[in-house]
mmCIF file of C-alpha atoms in Angstrom:
data_model
loop_
_atom_site.group_PDB
_atom_site.id
_atom_site.type_symbol
_atom_site.label_atom_id
_atom_site.label_comp_id
_atom_site.label_asym_id
_atom_site.label_seq_id
_atom_site.Cartn_x
_atom_site.Cartn_y
_atom_site.Cartn_z
ATOM 1 C CA MET H 23 0.093 0.221 -0.099
ATOM 2 C CA ALA H 24 1.589 3.404 -1.081
ATOM 3 C CA VAL H 25 1.710 6.008 1.695
ATOM 4 C CA ASN H 26 0.913 9.608 1.299
ATOM 5 C CA VAL H 27 2.503 11.402 4.070
ATOM 6 C CA SER H 28 0.906 14.693 3.223
ATOM 7 C CA GLU H 29 -2.189 13.544 4.578
ATOM 8 C CA ILE H 30 -0.611 13.207 8.066
ATOM 9 C CA GLN H 31 -0.995 15.960 10.110
ATOM 10 C CA PRO H 32 1.125 17.563 12.972
ATOM 11 C CA GLY H 33 0.204 16.098 16.517
ATOM 12 C CA ALA H 34 -0.919 12.768 14.928
ATOM 13 C CA LEU H 35 -0.312 10.035 17.560
ATOM 14 C CA VAL H 36 1.999 7.264 16.387
ATOM 15 C CA GLU H 37 1.996 3.932 17.721
ATOM 16 C CA ALA H 38 4.370 1.185 17.585
ATOM 17 C CA THR H 39 2.721 -2.339 17.549
ATOM 18 C CA ASP H 40 3.005 -2.278 21.206
ATOM 19 C CA TYR H 41 3.082 0.909 22.782
ATOM 20 C CA PRO H 42 2.415 4.700 21.951
ATOM 21 C CA VAL H 43 5.515 6.364 20.573
ATOM 22 C CA GLY H 44 4.522 10.029 20.620
ATOM 23 C CA PRO H 45 3.364 12.947 18.424
ATOM 24 C CA VAL H 46 4.064 13.887 15.034
ATOM 25 C CA GLU H 47 6.097 17.149 15.133
ATOM 26 C CA GLN H 48 6.725 17.312 11.235
ATOM 27 C CA VAL H 49 6.398 15.637 8.143
ATOM 28 C CA ASP H 50 9.625 15.877 6.264
ATOM 29 C CA THR H 51 9.315 15.682 2.598
ATOM 30 C CA SER H 52 12.389 17.760 1.592
ATOM 31 C CA GLY H 53 14.591 14.734 0.493
ATOM 32 C CA GLN H 54 15.138 12.884 -2.651
ATOM 33 C CA GLY H 55 12.851 9.802 -2.585
ATOM 34 C CA GLU H 56 11.462 8.760 0.592
ATOM 35 C CA SER H 57 9.473 10.979 3.174
ATOM 36 C CA PHE H 58 9.653 10.749 6.785
ATOM 37 C CA LEU H 59 7.881 11.275 10.277
ATOM 38 C CA LEU H 60 9.787 13.637 12.949
ATOM 39 C CA VAL H 61 8.252 12.433 16.020
ATOM 40 C CA ARG H 62 8.773 13.659 19.524
ATOM 41 C CA HIS H 63 8.941 10.978 22.008
ATOM 42 C CA GLY H 64 7.459 11.498 25.425
ATOM 43 C CA ARG H 65 9.537 14.733 26.439
ATOM 44 C CA ALA H 66 12.765 14.102 24.923
ATOM 45 C CA ASP H 67 14.646 17.087 23.526
ATOM 46 C CA PHE H 68 15.004 14.948 20.266
ATOM 47 C CA LEU H 69 12.957 14.229 17.303
ATOM 48 C CA LEU H 70 12.864 10.362 16.091
ATOM 49 C CA ARG H 71 13.274 10.314 12.197
ATOM 50 C CA ILE H 72 10.708 7.415 11.243
ATOM 51 C CA PRO H 73 11.227 6.682 7.232
ATOM 52 C CA GLU H 74 7.608 6.425 5.859
ATOM 53 C CA ARG H 75 8.496 2.522 4.630
ATOM 54 C CA HIS H 76 7.535 1.577 8.189
ATOM 55 C CA ILE H 77 3.955 3.100 8.377
ATOM 56 C CA ALA H 78 1.264 0.345 8.207
ATOM 57 C CA GLU H 79 -1.401 2.436 8.014
ATOM 58 C CA HIS H 80 -2.456 6.029 9.303
ATOM 59 C CA THR H 81 -5.777 8.877 9.284
ATOM 60 C CA SER H 82 -4.925 12.118 9.582
ATOM 61 C CA GLY H 83 -4.686 11.764 13.350
ATOM 62 C CA ARG H 84 -3.362 8.771 13.837
ATOM 63 C CA VAL H 85 -0.366 6.705 12.492
ATOM 64 C CA ARG H 86 0.548 2.802 13.499
ATOM 65 C CA LEU H 87 4.134 1.625 12.641
ATOM 66 C CA ASP H 88 4.820 -1.844 11.452
ATOM 67 C CA MET H 89 7.397 -2.233 14.424
ATOM 68 C CA LYS H 90 7.873 -2.659 18.331
ATOM 69 C CA LEU H 91 8.951 0.520 20.025
ATOM 70 C CA GLU H 92 12.428 -1.071 20.806
ATOM 71 C CA ASP H 93 12.926 -1.254 17.219
ATOM 72 C CA VAL H 94 11.878 2.396 16.687
ATOM 73 C CA GLU H 95 14.935 3.181 19.610
ATOM 74 C CA ALA H 96 17.231 0.957 17.749
ATOM 75 C CA LEU H 97 16.641 2.333 14.407
ATOM 76 C CA ALA H 98 16.972 6.115 15.734
ATOM 77 C CA ILE H 99 20.143 5.013 17.508
ATOM 78 C CA ALA H 100 21.392 3.253 14.175
ATOM 79 C CA SER H 101 21.196 6.445 12.157
ATOM 80 C CA ARG H 102 22.490 8.745 15.028
ATOM 81 C CA THR H 103 19.670 10.381 15.824
ATOM 82 C CA ILE H 104 19.717 9.895 19.484
ATOM 83 C CA PRO H 105 22.561 8.389 21.630
ATOM 84 C CA GLU H 106 23.462 5.082 22.743
ATOM 85 C CA ALA H 107 22.787 4.321 26.316
ATOM 86 C CA GLY H 108 25.008 5.298 28.640
ATOM 87 C CA LYS H 109 27.075 7.513 26.071
ATOM 88 C CA GLU H 110 25.551 11.013 27.674
ATOM 89 C CA ILE H 111 26.089 9.740 30.837
ATOM 90 C CA LEU H 112 29.108 11.110 32.897
ATOM 91 C CA ASP H 113 30.047 10.351 36.506
ATOM 92 C CA ALA H 114 30.412 14.059 38.202
ATOM 93 C CA GLY H 115 32.234 12.805 41.398
ATOM 94 C CA PRO H 116 31.141 13.297 44.979
ATOM 95 C CA ILE H 117 29.617 16.452 46.271
ATOM 96 C CA GLY H 118 29.566 18.439 48.981
ATOM 97 C CA ALA H 119 26.682 18.301 52.110
ATOM 98 C CA GLY H 120 23.977 20.732 51.103
ATOM 99 C CA PRO H 121 23.072 23.365 53.684
ATOM 100 C CA HIS H 122 21.126 22.561 56.574
ATOM 101 C CA VAL H 123 16.947 22.781 56.636
ATOM 102 C CA ASP H 124 17.156 25.764 58.989
ATOM 103 C CA GLU H 125 19.545 27.948 56.240
ATOM 104 C CA VAL H 126 17.129 27.356 53.388
ATOM 105 C CA LEU H 127 13.662 27.620 55.060
ATOM 106 C CA GLY H 128 14.613 30.646 57.304
ATOM 107 C CA GLY H 129 13.686 28.659 60.556
ATOM 108 C CA VAL H 130 15.090 29.958 63.876
ATOM 109 C CA PRO H 131 17.818 27.089 64.442
ATOM 110 C CA GLY H 132 17.150 24.850 67.260
ATOM 111 C CA SER H 133 13.332 24.935 66.654
ATOM 112 C CA SER H 134 11.064 22.155 65.383
ATOM 113 C CA PRO H 135 10.657 22.187 61.570
ATOM 114 C CA LEU H 136 6.948 21.335 62.101
ATOM 115 C CA GLY H 137 6.394 24.685 63.836
ATOM 116 C CA PRO H 138 5.842 25.790 67.704
ATOM 117 C CA ALA H 139 5.110 23.152 70.376
ATOM 118 C CA THR H 140 1.104 23.415 71.133
ATOM 119 C CA GLY H 141 0.768 21.610 74.269
#
C-alpha cells in the first residue's frame, strides 16, 4: 500500500505495534525519494526520524507503525538520532553536603521544622 504522508497532520499520534511512540512534530518530504515523520518521544529533547516505509496504516490523526517501540529506538540509535544508552551519562564525582534545612527555609535554629509546640 502506498503511503501519502502529506495526509498526516502534525500532532497525529504515532503508535508502534506494542506502545505509543509520540506525536508527529513534522512531516519531512524535503529529501529525494523517501519521506520521514519527525516524532517527539515523550518529553525527549530530540525528534525520532521514522521512514515512511515503516508506516503500516494512517489517518490524519493517527499513525500505526509496522514495528515495536524497541525497534523504533534501535533505528534511531543506528541513524545517530539519539545517543547510545550510557554515552550521555558521565560521573560528576562526589558532592559536598547541602545547607541545613534552617538555612534554606529561614527557620530559627533549634526550633522544630513542624512549628512551635502547642501543648
